[in-house]
Tab-separated table of C-alpha atoms in Angstrom:
chain	number	residue	atom	x	y	z
A	1	UNK	CA	-7.140	11.585	8.897
A	2	UNK	CA	-5.812	10.812	5.438
A	3	UNK	CA	-7.200	7.805	3.618
A	4	UNK	CA	-5.020	5.293	1.852
A	5	UNK	CA	-5.591	2.781	-0.894
A	6	UNK	CA	-2.888	0.207	-1.516
A	7	UNK	CA	-2.077	-1.411	-4.838
A	8	UNK	CA	-3.034	-5.122	-4.573
A	9	UNK	CA	0.432	-6.189	-5.774
A	10	UNK	CA	2.373	-3.580	-3.842
A	11	UNK	CA	5.951	-2.885	-4.923
A	12	UNK	CA	8.160	-3.782	-1.958
A	13	UNK	CA	11.749	-2.602	-1.633
A	14	UNK	CA	14.629	-3.175	0.691
A	15	UNK	CA	14.247	-5.580	3.546
A	16	UNK	CA	10.699	-4.534	4.355
A	17	UNK	CA	9.100	-7.111	6.614
A	18	UNK	CA	5.613	-7.481	8.031
A	19	UNK	CA	4.021	-5.636	5.115
A	20	UNK	CA	0.446	-6.333	6.236
A	21	UNK	CA	1.189	-4.928	9.682
A	22	UNK	CA	2.826	-1.812	8.223
A	23	UNK	CA	-0.141	-1.238	5.907
A	24	UNK	CA	-2.481	-1.431	8.911
A	25	UNK	CA	-0.364	1.072	10.868
A	26	UNK	CA	-0.275	3.448	7.899
A	27	UNK	CA	-4.037	3.194	7.354
A	28	UNK	CA	-4.725	3.996	10.999
A	29	UNK	CA	-2.408	7.011	11.184
A	30	UNK	CA	0.182	5.343	13.365
A	31	UNK	CA	3.932	5.941	13.014
A	32	UNK	CA	6.029	3.486	11.049
A	33	UNK	CA	9.785	3.836	11.419
A	34	UNK	CA	12.125	3.576	8.455
A	35	UNK	CA	9.405	3.363	5.846
A	36	UNK	CA	8.964	5.309	2.634
A	37	UNK	CA	5.867	5.245	0.452
A	38	UNK	CA	5.618	5.728	-3.288
A	39	UNK	CA	2.282	7.407	-3.983
A	40	UNK	CA	0.508	8.732	-7.039
A	41	UNK	CA	1.080	12.462	-7.070
A	42	UNK	CA	-1.690	15.028	-6.596
A	43	UNK	CA	0.240	17.439	-8.818
A	44	UNK	CA	-0.535	17.513	-12.514
A	45	UNK	CA	3.116	17.785	-13.567
A	46	UNK	CA	4.367	14.903	-11.398
A	47	UNK	CA	3.511	11.225	-11.730
A	48	UNK	CA	4.826	9.786	-8.457
A	49	UNK	CA	6.089	11.046	-5.107
A	50	UNK	CA	8.262	9.452	-2.457
A	51	UNK	CA	7.234	10.373	1.088
A	52	UNK	CA	7.990	9.207	4.575
A	53	UNK	CA	5.025	7.852	6.479
A	54	UNK	CA	5.346	10.742	8.924
A	55	UNK	CA	4.958	13.146	5.998
A	56	UNK	CA	1.784	11.377	4.873
A	57	UNK	CA	0.284	11.781	8.352
A	58	UNK	CA	0.844	15.553	8.655
A	59	UNK	CA	-2.183	17.488	9.877
A	60	UNK	CA	-2.453	19.606	6.741
A	61	UNK	CA	-2.877	16.396	4.710
A	62	UNK	CA	-5.679	14.960	6.853
A	63	UNK	CA	-8.348	15.314	4.152
A	64	UNK	CA	-6.183	13.939	1.359
A	65	UNK	CA	-6.454	10.528	-0.228
A	66	UNK	CA	-3.356	8.622	-1.289
A	67	UNK	CA	-2.898	5.706	-3.650
A	68	UNK	CA	0.153	3.842	-2.371
A	69	UNK	CA	1.872	1.727	-4.986
A	70	UNK	CA	5.114	0.905	-3.175
A	71	UNK	CA	6.817	0.728	0.204
A	72	UNK	CA	10.515	0.625	1.005
A	73	UNK	CA	12.745	0.734	4.056
A	74	UNK	CA	14.985	3.459	2.632
A	75	UNK	CA	14.838	6.416	0.287
A	76	UNK	CA	17.418	4.754	-1.944
A	77	UNK	CA	15.273	1.617	-2.045
A	78	UNK	CA	12.267	3.721	-3.012
A	79	UNK	CA	14.195	5.228	-5.936
A	80	UNK	CA	15.163	1.723	-7.000
A	81	UNK	CA	11.487	0.769	-6.937
A	82	UNK	CA	10.700	3.726	-9.195
A	83	UNK	CA	12.797	2.174	-11.944
A	84	UNK	CA	10.823	-1.070	-11.537
A	85	UNK	CA	7.525	0.825	-11.656
A	86	UNK	CA	8.408	2.740	-14.814
A	87	UNK	CA	9.793	-0.420	-16.464
A	88	UNK	CA	6.585	-2.347	-15.703
A	89	UNK	CA	4.328	0.463	-16.916
A	90	UNK	CA	6.281	0.781	-20.155
A	91	UNK	CA	6.330	-3.001	-20.683
A	92	UNK	CA	2.551	-3.217	-20.213
A	93	UNK	CA	1.470	-0.087	-22.083
A	94	UNK	CA	4.308	1.042	-24.343
A	95	UNK	CA	4.198	4.485	-22.685
A	96	UNK	CA	5.106	6.137	-19.389
A	97	UNK	CA	1.608	7.221	-18.306
A	98	UNK	CA	2.007	5.995	-14.744
A	99	UNK	CA	-0.978	7.786	-13.166
A	100	UNK	CA	-3.351	6.584	-15.838
A	101	UNK	CA	-2.062	3.004	-15.661
A	102	UNK	CA	-2.391	2.724	-11.878
A	103	UNK	CA	-5.726	4.569	-11.782
A	104	UNK	CA	-7.106	1.822	-14.027
A	105	UNK	CA	-5.589	-0.917	-11.851
A	106	UNK	CA	-6.967	0.592	-8.642
A	107	UNK	CA	-10.374	1.173	-10.177
């Protein structure tokens, strides 16, 4: 099963409720309806990815590790969160090195 690490101050979008419960479901490989995750990308050319929770739990991803930095109830809400993420990273670092910034925060 995939492993997940959540940003302590998770970006939350839309009308997402019961965040702690959803995080537990995600961590234990259980389905979560109407939920999108923003994760740090495993690809060198991409900083972030938006995935459904079902996509994160696919069998071919079972050995992968994901750093989740945001959750939203809709894909549109997840894209809105991306603007917040990039704005915060730029405000704190003066650059758009998202992976590096969050890797330092997550330790």
